[in-house]
Structure formats: structure tokens, C-alpha cells
Amino acid sequence: MRQSKPSIFFFQLPLLFLFLAAFGNKNIAYGGYLYHTCSSPDNFTSYSLYASNLKQALDNLANNAPLSGFGLSSTGGRDSQNQVNGLALCRGDIAPGECKDCVAAASREVQQRCPLKKGAAIWYDTCLLKYSNAKFFGKNQNGGFRFYMWNVQEASDPASFKEQVKKLLSDLSEKVKESRNMYAIGDVEIEGSKKVYGLAQCTRDLWTADCKKCLDDAIGELPSCCGNGAKVGGRVVGGSCNFRYETYPFFTV
């Protein structure tokens, strides 16, 4: 497994800038926490009906999502005050056991980071989990919240590199649209024998056209996130879709 020199990634969020120094192996283990947001200002109380419904929803996701890498759960019936809607998505290349572990870890972590909040989302390197008392299934949520990560290192031939990155990501956006699980990976050659590797994925509650628009909008943010694609690695991550590209293989074929 290839090792990397210390590198720095930047997260860019609305009104907030953070940075993370990443050392050693470029691949993050399944438990690699990326970010979270407490998306609802509303609170619930311990031992309340909402707390019970949230536990049931998270348990359902941990049990059901690993079967296909994606799951939805809605508990509480038509009670708008206590209904909990949850979603879990695992990266398309990971095994069911790893998916289950990631969703279970995300369920525990998000409740610690957003205690008693009626809505929250958490991203790990290999899974996403989010829940809310609001109905969000089938809605593109990337516009509400997303974050960027990029390697500060720039390609030796920025003009050529960013064109290849844009081509790769645009091709992946098309492939995702045609994919049954809304996930696609690929690579493109640069500088002879070298390659850029890419991944794109949508949550499977989206319609095909909405998935394509979500990814195209994310790719359109390359100038903001990744030096217009000239950085040697980067990603845009949101609540409904994400992409990533690197100069080394970071996914399992």
C-alpha cells in the first residue's frame, strides 16, 4: 500500500474554515470521520417519544443499509413532531460488514456530536448517515450543506491536469446516471503512464435527473474547492452526492 508524504487538506464550509493535517497513508480507514452538521435547531428530550423513534430509525439503518449499501428508515408514523426520517449510504466499493461497522459507528458518533438535536448528518470516509424530523427523501440536499477537501499540492502541468480531471468527473457523472446503485469509478491517463482516479456517487433516493444535476453542480465547484482541478486531489461532499479524485487508487475495483 502506497505511503504519502505529510499533506494538508482544507475543509471549506459556509462561514467556517477548518484544516486537517493528514499524515502517513493516504487511505483513511472506514472509521475516518470527515465532518458533521447539527442541521436542526430543534431539540428533543431524553426518554421522549422522539428519542425512542430515533433509536429505532438508527437501528433499522444499521441492520438494513449494509445489505445493499443504502437504506432509508422512517419511524413515528404521521406524527410530524416525533417522526424521524433517516438515511444511510455506504461507498459503493465496500463490503457489507464494513458498511455495517461504519453506519453503526456513525450512529453513535453523530449522537455524541449533536446531542438531543432533531436533525443531524455525519460523513465518514466510507459512509454517510443523516436523520431529521423533516421529510427529505428524494430531495437534493447538496445546496443546503456541503464541504470541500483538497490537497495543497498542485500538478506539475496544471492546465493539462485540470482538463483531464474535468473530463474524468464529467464522464463519471454520466456513468452514475446509468448505474443501478448510482455509483461509478474510473481513471484517465495523464503524463504518459500516470493516472488520475475518480469516484462519484449519489444517494439512491434521488431521481436520475436530480442525481445528474447534483453531481454536475458539485463538479462546477472545482474552482472553489480544488484550484479548478489543478490540485492533485480533491473532493466535494454533500448530503445527496459527492465526488473525489486522486493521483493514486483509493477505491476497490
PDB file of N, CA and C in Angstrom, residues 86-188:
ATOM      1  N   GLY A  86     -34.556   8.793   8.381  1.00  0.00           N
ATOM      2  CA  GLY A  86     -33.117   8.549   8.370  1.00  0.00           C
ATOM      3  C   GLY A  86     -32.640   7.945   7.062  1.00  0.00           C
ATOM      4  N   LEU A  87     -31.383   8.212   6.730  1.00  0.00           N
ATOM      5  CA  LEU A  87     -30.767   7.702   5.502  1.00  0.00           C
ATOM      6  C   LEU A  87     -29.323   7.307   5.795  1.00  0.00           C
ATOM      7  N   ALA A  88     -28.903   6.184   5.230  1.00  0.00           N
ATOM      8  CA  ALA A  88     -27.504   5.760   5.322  1.00  0.00           C
ATOM      9  C   ALA A  88     -27.030   5.337   3.945  1.00  0.00           C
ATOM     10  N   LEU A  89     -25.839   5.763   3.580  1.00  0.00           N
ATOM     11  CA  LEU A  89     -25.237   5.421   2.299  1.00  0.00           C
ATOM     12  C   LEU A  89     -23.795   5.014   2.531  1.00  0.00           C
ATOM     13  N   CYS A  90     -23.418   3.860   2.005  1.00  0.00           N
ATOM     14  CA  CYS A  90     -22.027   3.428   2.073  1.00  0.00           C
ATOM     15  C   CYS A  90     -21.377   3.568   0.703  1.00  0.00           C
ATOM     16  N   ARG A  91     -20.075   3.800   0.702  1.00  0.00           N
ATOM     17  CA  ARG A  91     -19.356   3.909  -0.567  1.00  0.00           C
ATOM     18  C   ARG A  91     -19.532   2.604  -1.343  1.00  0.00           C
ATOM     19  N   GLY A  92     -19.692   2.731  -2.634  1.00  0.00           N
ATOM     20  CA  GLY A  92     -20.116   1.594  -3.436  1.00  0.00           C
ATOM     21  C   GLY A  92     -19.162   0.430  -3.522  1.00  0.00           C
ATOM     22  N   ASP A  93     -17.915   0.600  -3.077  1.00  0.00           N
ATOM     23  CA  ASP A  93     -16.937  -0.482  -3.219  1.00  0.00           C
ATOM     24  C   ASP A  93     -16.683  -1.253  -1.930  1.00  0.00           C
ATOM     25  N   ILE A  94     -17.378  -0.917  -0.832  1.00  0.00           N
ATOM     26  CA  ILE A  94     -17.056  -1.582   0.425  1.00  0.00           C
ATOM     27  C   ILE A  94     -18.005  -2.752   0.692  1.00  0.00           C
ATOM     28  N   ALA A  95     -17.513  -3.734   1.453  1.00  0.00           N
ATOM     29  CA  ALA A  95     -18.261  -4.949   1.740  1.00  0.00           C
ATOM     30  C   ALA A  95     -19.344  -4.685   2.785  1.00  0.00           C
ATOM     31  N   PRO A  96     -20.389  -5.539   2.825  1.00  0.00           N
ATOM     32  CA  PRO A  96     -21.478  -5.344   3.789  1.00  0.00           C
ATOM     33  C   PRO A  96     -21.026  -5.239   5.238  1.00  0.00           C
ATOM     34  N   GLY A  97     -20.046  -6.047   5.634  1.00  0.00           N
ATOM     35  CA  GLY A  97     -19.576  -5.987   7.019  1.00  0.00           C
ATOM     36  C   GLY A  97     -18.947  -4.656   7.356  1.00  0.00           C
ATOM     37  N   GLU A  98     -18.156  -4.122   6.433  1.00  0.00           N
ATOM     38  CA  GLU A  98     -17.518  -2.822   6.642  1.00  0.00           C
ATOM     39  C   GLU A  98     -18.560  -1.713   6.635  1.00  0.00           C
ATOM     40  N   CYS A  99     -19.558  -1.861   5.781  1.00  0.00           N
ATOM     41  CA  CYS A  99     -20.655  -0.890   5.726  1.00  0.00           C
ATOM     42  C   CYS A  99     -21.394  -0.863   7.059  1.00  0.00           C
ATOM     43  N   LYS A 100     -21.698  -2.024   7.588  1.00  0.00           N
ATOM     44  CA  LYS A 100     -22.412  -2.112   8.867  1.00  0.00           C
ATOM     45  C   LYS A 100     -21.613  -1.452   9.980  1.00  0.00           C
ATOM     46  N   ASP A 101     -20.309  -1.733  10.016  1.00  0.00           N
ATOM     47  CA  ASP A 101     -19.456  -1.140  11.041  1.00  0.00           C
ATOM     48  C   ASP A 101     -19.441   0.385  10.939  1.00  0.00           C
ATOM     49  N   CYS A 102     -19.372   0.893   9.704  1.00  0.00           N
ATOM     50  CA  CYS A 102     -19.309   2.340   9.505  1.00  0.00           C
ATOM     51  C   CYS A 102     -20.619   3.005   9.912  1.00  0.00           C
ATOM     52  N   VAL A 103     -21.754   2.425   9.504  1.00  0.00           N
ATOM     53  CA  VAL A 103     -23.054   3.005   9.857  1.00  0.00           C
ATOM     54  C   VAL A 103     -23.267   2.965  11.367  1.00  0.00           C
ATOM     55  N   ALA A 104     -22.874   1.864  12.003  1.00  0.00           N
ATOM     56  CA  ALA A 104     -23.016   1.759  13.457  1.00  0.00           C
ATOM     57  C   ALA A 104     -22.156   2.810  14.164  1.00  0.00           C
ATOM     58  N   ALA A 105     -20.911   2.987  13.694  1.00  0.00           N
ATOM     59  CA  ALA A 105     -20.032   3.999  14.279  1.00  0.00           C
ATOM     60  C   ALA A 105     -20.596   5.401  14.067  1.00  0.00           C
ATOM     61  N   ALA A 106     -21.127   5.653  12.869  1.00  0.00           N
ATOM     62  CA  ALA A 106     -21.714   6.962  12.566  1.00  0.00           C
ATOM     63  C   ALA A 106     -22.917   7.242  13.458  1.00  0.00           C
ATOM     64  N   SER A 107     -23.733   6.214  13.716  1.00  0.00           N
ATOM     65  CA  SER A 107     -24.910   6.379  14.572  1.00  0.00           C
ATOM     66  C   SER A 107     -24.514   6.806  15.983  1.00  0.00           C
ATOM     67  N   ARG A 108     -23.475   6.172  16.512  1.00  0.00           N
ATOM     68  CA  ARG A 108     -23.014   6.532  17.856  1.00  0.00           C
ATOM     69  C   ARG A 108     -22.392   7.926  17.875  1.00  0.00           C
ATOM     70  N   GLU A 109     -21.542   8.190  16.883  1.00  0.00           N
ATOM     71  CA  GLU A 109     -20.785   9.443  16.865  1.00  0.00           C
ATOM     72  C   GLU A 109     -21.682  10.665  16.676  1.00  0.00           C
ATOM     73  N   VAL A 110     -22.656  10.554  15.781  1.00  0.00           N
ATOM     74  CA  VAL A 110     -23.488  11.724  15.487  1.00  0.00           C
ATOM     75  C   VAL A 110     -24.320  12.120  16.707  1.00  0.00           C
ATOM     76  N   GLN A 111     -24.717  11.150  17.522  1.00  0.00           N
ATOM     77  CA  GLN A 111     -25.491  11.478  18.715  1.00  0.00           C
ATOM     78  C   GLN A 111     -24.619  12.120  19.791  1.00  0.00           C
ATOM     79  N   GLN A 112     -23.327  11.799  19.769  1.00  0.00           N
ATOM     80  CA  GLN A 112     -22.409  12.447  20.706  1.00  0.00           C
ATOM     81  C   GLN A 112     -22.089  13.874  20.273  1.00  0.00           C
ATOM     82  N   ARG A 113     -21.978  14.078  18.955  1.00  0.00           N
ATOM     83  CA  ARG A 113     -21.623  15.397  18.437  1.00  0.00           C
ATOM     84  C   ARG A 113     -22.823  16.336  18.335  1.00  0.00           C
ATOM     85  N   CYS A 114     -24.012  15.768  18.200  1.00  0.00           N
ATOM     86  CA  CYS A 114     -25.245  16.572  18.108  1.00  0.00           C
ATOM     87  C   CYS A 114     -26.256  16.064  19.130  1.00  0.00           C
ATOM     88  N   PRO A 115     -25.920  16.135  20.415  1.00  0.00           N
ATOM     89  CA  PRO A 115     -26.806  15.565  21.425  1.00  0.00           C
ATOM     90  C   PRO A 115     -28.180  16.229  21.449  1.00  0.00           C
ATOM     91  N   LEU A 116     -29.214  15.388  21.390  1.00  0.00           N
ATOM     92  CA  LEU A 116     -30.612  15.824  21.520  1.00  0.00           C
ATOM     93  C   LEU A 116     -31.060  16.768  20.404  1.00  0.00           C
ATOM     94  N   LYS A 117     -30.392  16.740  19.258  1.00  0.00           N
ATOM     95  CA  LYS A 117     -30.825  17.525  18.109  1.00  0.00           C
ATOM     96  C   LYS A 117     -31.747  16.689  17.218  1.00  0.00           C
ATOM     97  N   LYS A 118     -32.801  17.311  16.709  1.00  0.00           N
ATOM     98  CA  LYS A 118     -33.769  16.577  15.895  1.00  0.00           C
ATOM     99  C   LYS A 118     -33.298  16.337  14.463  1.00  0.00           C
ATOM    100  N   GLY A 119     -32.189  16.932  14.086  1.00  0.00           N
ATOM    101  CA  GLY A 119     -31.651  16.695  12.751  1.00  0.00           C
ATOM    102  C   GLY A 119     -30.147  16.787  12.758  1.00  0.00           C
ATOM    103  N   ALA A 120     -29.473  15.868  12.053  1.00  0.00           N
ATOM    104  CA  ALA A 120     -28.010  15.873  12.011  1.00  0.00           C
ATOM    105  C   ALA A 120     -27.539  15.027  10.838  1.00  0.00           C
ATOM    106  N   ALA A 121     -26.306  15.261  10.425  1.00  0.00           N
ATOM    107  CA  ALA A 121     -25.682  14.447   9.381  1.00  0.00           C
ATOM    108  C   ALA A 121     -24.212  14.282   9.732  1.00  0.00           C
ATOM    109  N   ILE A 122     -23.656  13.119   9.371  1.00  0.00           N
ATOM    110  CA  ILE A 122     -22.251  12.856   9.636  1.00  0.00           C
ATOM    111  C   ILE A 122     -21.659  12.103   8.452  1.00  0.00           C
ATOM    112  N   TRP A 123     -20.447  12.502   8.083  1.00  0.00           N
ATOM    113  CA  TRP A 123     -19.750  11.885   6.955  1.00  0.00           C
ATOM    114  C   TRP A 123     -18.497  11.182   7.455  1.00  0.00           C
ATOM    115  N   TYR A 124     -18.329   9.943   7.026  1.00  0.00           N
ATOM    116  CA  TYR A 124     -17.090   9.199   7.209  1.00  0.00           C
ATOM    117  C   TYR A 124     -16.495   8.958   5.825  1.00  0.00           C
ATOM    118  N   ASP A 125     -15.292   8.453   5.798  1.00  0.00           N
ATOM    119  CA  ASP A 125     -14.665   8.211   4.505  1.00  0.00           C
ATOM    120  C   ASP A 125     -15.454   7.202   3.685  1.00  0.00           C
ATOM    121  N   THR A 126     -16.142   6.275   4.330  1.00  0.00           N
ATOM    122  CA  THR A 126     -16.847   5.242   3.574  1.00  0.00           C
ATOM    123  C   THR A 126     -18.344   5.206   3.819  1.00  0.00           C
ATOM    124  N   CYS A 127     -18.898   6.153   4.549  1.00  0.00           N
ATOM    125  CA  CYS A 127     -20.359   6.173   4.692  1.00  0.00           C
ATOM    126  C   CYS A 127     -20.865   7.552   5.091  1.00  0.00           C
ATOM    127  N   LEU A 128     -22.138   7.746   4.839  1.00  0.00           N
ATOM    128  CA  LEU A 128     -22.883   8.947   5.229  1.00  0.00           C
ATOM    129  C   LEU A 128     -24.110   8.499   6.005  1.00  0.00           C
ATOM    130  N   LEU A 129     -24.427   9.221   7.072  1.00  0.00           N
ATOM    131  CA  LEU A 129     -25.659   8.974   7.807  1.00  0.00           C
ATOM    132  C   LEU A 129     -26.294  10.312   8.142  1.00  0.00           C
ATOM    133  N   LYS A 130     -27.600  10.407   7.936  1.00  0.00           N
ATOM    134  CA  LYS A 130     -28.294  11.642   8.289  1.00  0.00           C
ATOM    135  C   LYS A 130     -29.715  11.316   8.731  1.00  0.00           C
ATOM    136  N   TYR A 131     -30.271  12.179   9.572  1.00  0.00           N
ATOM    137  CA  TYR A 131     -31.647  11.992  10.020  1.00  0.00           C
ATOM    138  C   TYR A 131     -32.261  13.357  10.302  1.00  0.00           C
ATOM    139  N   SER A 132     -33.591  13.410  10.298  1.00  0.00           N
ATOM    140  CA  SER A 132     -34.289  14.670  10.535  1.00  0.00           C
ATOM    141  C   SER A 132     -35.755  14.381  10.851  1.00  0.00           C
ATOM    142  N   ASN A 133     -36.383  15.308  11.554  1.00  0.00           N
ATOM    143  CA  ASN A 133     -37.837  15.224  11.721  1.00  0.00           C
ATOM    144  C   ASN A 133     -38.550  15.758  10.482  1.00  0.00           C
ATOM    145  N   ALA A 134     -37.819  16.426   9.600  1.00  0.00           N
ATOM    146  CA  ALA A 134     -38.389  16.905   8.334  1.00  0.00           C
ATOM    147  C   ALA A 134     -38.268  15.811   7.273  1.00  0.00           C
ATOM    148  N   LYS A 135     -39.152  15.839   6.312  1.00  0.00           N
ATOM    149  CA  LYS A 135     -39.132  14.857   5.228  1.00  0.00           C
ATOM    150  C   LYS A 135     -38.150  15.328   4.147  1.00  0.00           C
ATOM    151  N   PHE A 136     -37.100  14.570   3.920  1.00  0.00           N
ATOM    152  CA  PHE A 136     -36.092  14.973   2.940  1.00  0.00           C
ATOM    153  C   PHE A 136     -35.866  13.932   1.856  1.00  0.00           C
ATOM    154  N   PHE A 137     -36.506  12.787   1.929  1.00  0.00           N
ATOM    155  CA  PHE A 137     -36.286  11.752   0.929  1.00  0.00           C
ATOM    156  C   PHE A 137     -36.604  12.291  -0.464  1.00  0.00           C
ATOM    157  N   GLY A 138     -35.713  12.022  -1.405  1.00  0.00           N
ATOM    158  CA  GLY A 138     -35.930  12.433  -2.789  1.00  0.00           C
ATOM    159  C   GLY A 138     -35.562  13.866  -3.085  1.00  0.00           C
ATOM    160  N   LYS A 139     -35.021  14.581  -2.097  1.00  0.00           N
ATOM    161  CA  LYS A 139     -34.654  15.986  -2.291  1.00  0.00           C
ATOM    162  C   LYS A 139     -33.137  16.134  -2.354  1.00  0.00           C
ATOM    163  N   ASN A 140     -32.682  16.955  -3.264  1.00  0.00           N
ATOM    164  CA  ASN A 140     -31.248  17.240  -3.390  1.00  0.00           C
ATOM    165  C   ASN A 140     -30.840  18.179  -2.267  1.00  0.00           C
ATOM    166  N   GLN A 141     -30.054  17.668  -1.329  1.00  0.00           N
ATOM    167  CA  GLN A 141     -29.668  18.462  -0.162  1.00  0.00           C
ATOM    168  C   GLN A 141     -28.263  19.034  -0.251  1.00  0.00           C
ATOM    169  N   ASN A 142     -27.608  18.894  -1.392  1.00  0.00           N
ATOM    170  CA  ASN A 142     -26.253  19.450  -1.509  1.00  0.00           C
ATOM    171  C   ASN A 142     -26.236  20.965  -1.405  1.00  0.00           C
ATOM    172  N   GLY A 143     -27.317  21.610  -1.853  1.00  0.00           N
ATOM    173  CA  GLY A 143     -27.356  23.064  -1.797  1.00  0.00           C
ATOM    174  C   GLY A 143     -27.412  23.604  -0.381  1.00  0.00           C
ATOM    175  N   GLY A 144     -27.965  22.812   0.552  1.00  0.00           N
ATOM    176  CA  GLY A 144     -28.083  23.264   1.928  1.00  0.00           C
ATOM    177  C   GLY A 144     -26.785  23.168   2.704  1.00  0.00           C
ATOM    178  N   PHE A 145     -26.004  22.137   2.396  1.00  0.00           N
ATOM    179  CA  PHE A 145     -24.740  21.979   3.116  1.00  0.00           C
ATOM    180  C   PHE A 145     -23.802  21.085   2.313  1.00  0.00           C
ATOM    181  N   ARG A 146     -22.551  21.503   2.230  1.00  0.00           N
ATOM    182  CA  ARG A 146     -21.526  20.696   1.580  1.00  0.00           C
ATOM    183  C   ARG A 146     -20.167  21.196   2.077  1.00  0.00           C
ATOM    184  N   PHE A 147     -19.166  20.375   1.926  1.00  0.00           N
ATOM    185  CA  PHE A 147     -17.828  20.816   2.292  1.00  0.00           C
ATOM    186  C   PHE A 147     -16.836  20.319   1.261  1.00  0.00           C
ATOM    187  N   TYR A 148     -15.689  20.971   1.240  1.00  0.00           N
ATOM    188  CA  TYR A 148     -14.645  20.685   0.256  1.00  0.00           C
ATOM    189  C   TYR A 148     -13.402  20.157   0.966  1.00  0.00           C
ATOM    190  N   MET A 149     -12.671  19.315   0.269  1.00  0.00           N
ATOM    191  CA  MET A 149     -11.361  18.875   0.740  1.00  0.00           C
ATOM    192  C   MET A 149     -10.433  18.872  -0.464  1.00  0.00           C
ATOM    193  N   TRP A 150      -9.203  19.339  -0.286  1.00  0.00           N
ATOM    194  CA  TRP A 150      -8.261  19.251  -1.386  1.00  0.00           C
ATOM    195  C   TRP A 150      -6.834  19.162  -0.873  1.00  0.00           C
ATOM    196  N   ASN A 151      -5.978  18.589  -1.683  1.00  0.00           N
ATOM    197  CA  ASN A 151      -4.557  18.516  -1.399  1.00  0.00           C
ATOM    198  C   ASN A 151      -3.923  19.833  -1.830  1.00  0.00           C
ATOM    199  N   VAL A 152      -3.075  20.412  -1.009  1.00  0.00           N
ATOM    200  CA  VAL A 152      -2.496  21.704  -1.352  1.00  0.00           C
ATOM    201  C   VAL A 152      -1.474  21.597  -2.484  1.00  0.00           C
ATOM    202  N   GLN A 153      -1.037  20.371  -2.788  1.00  0.00           N
ATOM    203  CA  GLN A 153      -0.044  20.185  -3.847  1.00  0.00           C
ATOM    204  C   GLN A 153      -0.679  20.408  -5.215  1.00  0.00           C
ATOM    205  N   GLU A 154       0.018  21.094  -6.089  1.00  0.00           N
ATOM    206  CA  GLU A 154      -0.506  21.366  -7.427  1.00  0.00           C
ATOM    207  C   GLU A 154       0.194  20.496  -8.458  1.00  0.00           C
ATOM    208  N   ALA A 155      -0.539  20.112  -9.508  1.00  0.00           N
ATOM    209  CA  ALA A 155       0.026  19.277 -10.559  1.00  0.00           C
ATOM    210  C   ALA A 155       1.165  20.000 -11.266  1.00  0.00           C
ATOM    211  N   SER A 156       2.107  19.218 -11.801  1.00  0.00           N
ATOM    212  CA  SER A 156       3.264  19.820 -12.472  1.00  0.00           C
ATOM    213  C   SER A 156       2.869  20.539 -13.755  1.00  0.00           C
ATOM    214  N   ASP A 157       1.781  20.057 -14.399  1.00  0.00           N
ATOM    215  CA  ASP A 157       1.248  20.714 -15.595  1.00  0.00           C
ATOM    216  C   ASP A 157      -0.222  21.033 -15.318  1.00  0.00           C
ATOM    217  N   PRO A 158      -0.490  22.127 -14.588  1.00  0.00           N
ATOM    218  CA  PRO A 158      -1.845  22.415 -14.120  1.00  0.00           C
ATOM    219  C   PRO A 158      -2.897  22.478 -15.232  1.00  0.00           C
ATOM    220  N   ALA A 159      -2.576  23.108 -16.341  1.00  0.00           N
ATOM    221  CA  ALA A 159      -3.561  23.281 -17.413  1.00  0.00           C
ATOM    222  C   ALA A 159      -4.026  21.938 -17.949  1.00  0.00           C
ATOM    223  N   SER A 160      -3.081  21.054 -18.256  1.00  0.00           N
ATOM    224  CA  SER A 160      -3.426  19.738 -18.781  1.00  0.00           C
ATOM    225  C   SER A 160      -4.121  18.888 -17.729  1.00  0.00           C
ATOM    226  N   PHE A 161      -3.617  18.950 -16.495  1.00  0.00           N
ATOM    227  CA  PHE A 161      -4.161  18.125 -15.418  1.00  0.00           C
ATOM    228  C   PHE A 161      -5.621  18.470 -15.145  1.00  0.00           C
ATOM    229  N   LYS A 162      -5.941  19.748 -15.051  1.00  0.00           N
ATOM    230  CA  LYS A 162      -7.320  20.114 -14.709  1.00  0.00           C
ATOM    231  C   LYS A 162      -8.293  19.764 -15.833  1.00  0.00           C
ATOM    232  N   GLU A 163      -7.832  19.773 -17.079  1.00  0.00           N
ATOM    233  CA  GLU A 163      -8.702  19.357 -18.180  1.00  0.00           C
ATOM    234  C   GLU A 163      -9.025  17.874 -18.077  1.00  0.00           C
ATOM    235  N   GLN A 164      -8.016  17.074 -17.723  1.00  0.00           N
ATOM    236  CA  GLN A 164      -8.235  15.638 -17.557  1.00  0.00           C
ATOM    237  C   GLN A 164      -9.150  15.350 -16.363  1.00  0.00           C
ATOM    238  N   VAL A 165      -8.993  16.106 -15.285  1.00  0.00           N
ATOM    239  CA  VAL A 165      -9.858  15.939 -14.119  1.00  0.00           C
ATOM    240  C   VAL A 165     -11.307  16.244 -14.477  1.00  0.00           C
ATOM    241  N   LYS A 166     -11.539  17.353 -15.174  1.00  0.00           N
ATOM    242  CA  LYS A 166     -12.897  17.721 -15.557  1.00  0.00           C
ATOM    243  C   LYS A 166     -13.508  16.672 -16.478  1.00  0.00           C
ATOM    244  N   LYS A 167     -12.713  16.162 -17.410  1.00  0.00           N
ATOM    245  CA  LYS A 167     -13.208  15.130 -18.320  1.00  0.00           C
ATOM    246  C   LYS A 167     -13.582  13.874 -17.545  1.00  0.00           C
ATOM    247  N   LEU A 168     -12.708  13.445 -16.638  1.00  0.00           N
ATOM    248  CA  LEU A 168     -12.970  12.247 -15.845  1.00  0.00           C
ATOM    249  C   LEU A 168     -14.249  12.402 -15.030  1.00  0.00           C
ATOM    250  N   LEU A 169     -14.387  13.520 -14.330  1.00  0.00           N
ATOM    251  CA  LEU A 169     -15.556  13.715 -13.478  1.00  0.00           C
ATOM    252  C   LEU A 169     -16.837  13.838 -14.292  1.00  0.00           C
ATOM    253  N   SER A 170     -16.778  14.483 -15.441  1.00  0.00           N
ATOM    254  CA  SER A 170     -17.955  14.584 -16.312  1.00  0.00           C
ATOM    255  C   SER A 170     -18.368  13.208 -16.819  1.00  0.00           C
ATOM    256  N   ASP A 171     -17.391  12.382 -17.174  1.00  0.00           N
ATOM    257  CA  ASP A 171     -17.688  11.008 -17.607  1.00  0.00           C
ATOM    258  C   ASP A 171     -18.327  10.210 -16.475  1.00  0.00           C
ATOM    259  N   LEU A 172     -17.817  10.384 -15.266  1.00  0.00           N
ATOM    260  CA  LEU A 172     -18.374   9.664 -14.123  1.00  0.00           C
ATOM    261  C   LEU A 172     -19.801  10.106 -13.821  1.00  0.00           C
ATOM    262  N   SER A 173     -20.083  11.389 -13.993  1.00  0.00           N
ATOM    263  CA  SER A 173     -21.438  11.890 -13.792  1.00  0.00           C
ATOM    264  C   SER A 173     -22.416  11.203 -14.737  1.00  0.00           C
ATOM    265  N   GLU A 174     -21.995  10.977 -15.968  1.00  0.00           N
ATOM    266  CA  GLU A 174     -22.831  10.262 -16.935  1.00  0.00           C
ATOM    267  C   GLU A 174     -23.002   8.799 -16.535  1.00  0.00           C
ATOM    268  N   LYS A 175     -21.922   8.181 -16.074  1.00  0.00           N
ATOM    269  CA  LYS A 175     -21.984   6.771 -15.683  1.00  0.00           C
ATOM    270  C   LYS A 175     -22.889   6.565 -14.477  1.00  0.00           C
ATOM    271  N   VAL A 176     -22.819   7.480 -13.509  1.00  0.00           N
ATOM    272  CA  VAL A 176     -23.667   7.369 -12.328  1.00  0.00           C
ATOM    273  C   VAL A 176     -25.137   7.397 -12.728  1.00  0.00           C
ATOM    274  N   LYS A 177     -25.460   8.233 -13.673  1.00  0.00           N
ATOM    275  CA  LYS A 177     -26.846   8.364 -14.133  1.00  0.00           C
ATOM    276  C   LYS A 177     -27.387   7.033 -14.660  1.00  0.00           C
ATOM    277  N   GLU A 178     -26.502   6.244 -15.263  1.00  0.00           N
ATOM    278  CA  GLU A 178     -26.908   4.964 -15.843  1.00  0.00           C
ATOM    279  C   GLU A 178     -26.720   3.801 -14.872  1.00  0.00           C
ATOM    280  N   SER A 179     -26.097   4.054 -13.717  1.00  0.00           N
ATOM    281  CA  SER A 179     -25.774   2.973 -12.788  1.00  0.00           C
ATOM    282  C   SER A 179     -26.966   2.631 -11.901  1.00  0.00           C
ATOM    283  N   ARG A 180     -27.149   1.354 -11.653  1.00  0.00           N
ATOM    284  CA  ARG A 180     -28.257   0.907 -10.813  1.00  0.00           C
ATOM    285  C   ARG A 180     -28.097   1.405  -9.381  1.00  0.00           C
ATOM    286  N   ASN A 181     -26.883   1.450  -8.877  1.00  0.00           N
ATOM    287  CA  ASN A 181     -26.660   1.889  -7.497  1.00  0.00           C
ATOM    288  C   ASN A 181     -26.118   3.310  -7.402  1.00  0.00           C
ATOM    289  N   MET A 182     -26.208   4.058  -8.507  1.00  0.00           N
ATOM    290  CA  MET A 182     -25.806   5.469  -8.528  1.00  0.00           C
ATOM    291  C   MET A 182     -24.387   5.669  -8.000  1.00  0.00           C
ATOM    292  N   TYR A 183     -23.478   4.868  -8.518  1.00  0.00           N
ATOM    293  CA  TYR A 183     -22.076   4.896  -8.097  1.00  0.00           C
ATOM    294  C   TYR A 183     -21.220   4.563  -9.304  1.00  0.00           C
ATOM    295  N   ALA A 184     -20.128   5.280  -9.475  1.00  0.00           N
ATOM    296  CA  ALA A 184     -19.239   4.999 -10.601  1.00  0.00           C
ATOM    297  C   ALA A 184     -17.805   5.346 -10.233  1.00  0.00           C
ATOM    298  N   ILE A 185     -16.877   4.572 -10.759  1.00  0.00           N
ATOM    299  CA  ILE A 185     -15.453   4.830 -10.589  1.00  0.00           C
ATOM    300  C   ILE A 185     -14.793   4.795 -11.953  1.00  0.00           C
ATOM    301  N   GLY A 186     -13.618   5.387 -12.067  1.00  0.00           N
ATOM    302  CA  GLY A 186     -12.903   5.374 -13.341  1.00  0.00           C
ATOM    303  C   GLY A 186     -11.540   6.010 -13.201  1.00  0.00           C
ATOM    304  N   ASP A 187     -10.805   6.028 -14.295  1.00  0.00           N
ATOM    305  CA  ASP A 187      -9.495   6.666 -14.292  1.00  0.00           C
ATOM    306  C   ASP A 187      -9.194   7.192 -15.683  1.00  0.00           C
ATOM    307  N   VAL A 188      -8.230   8.077 -15.754  1.00  0.00           N
ATOM    308  CA  VAL A 188      -7.799   8.650 -17.024  1.00  0.00           C
ATOM    309  C   VAL A 188      -6.284   8.824 -16.976  1.00  0.00           C
TER     310      VAL A 188
END
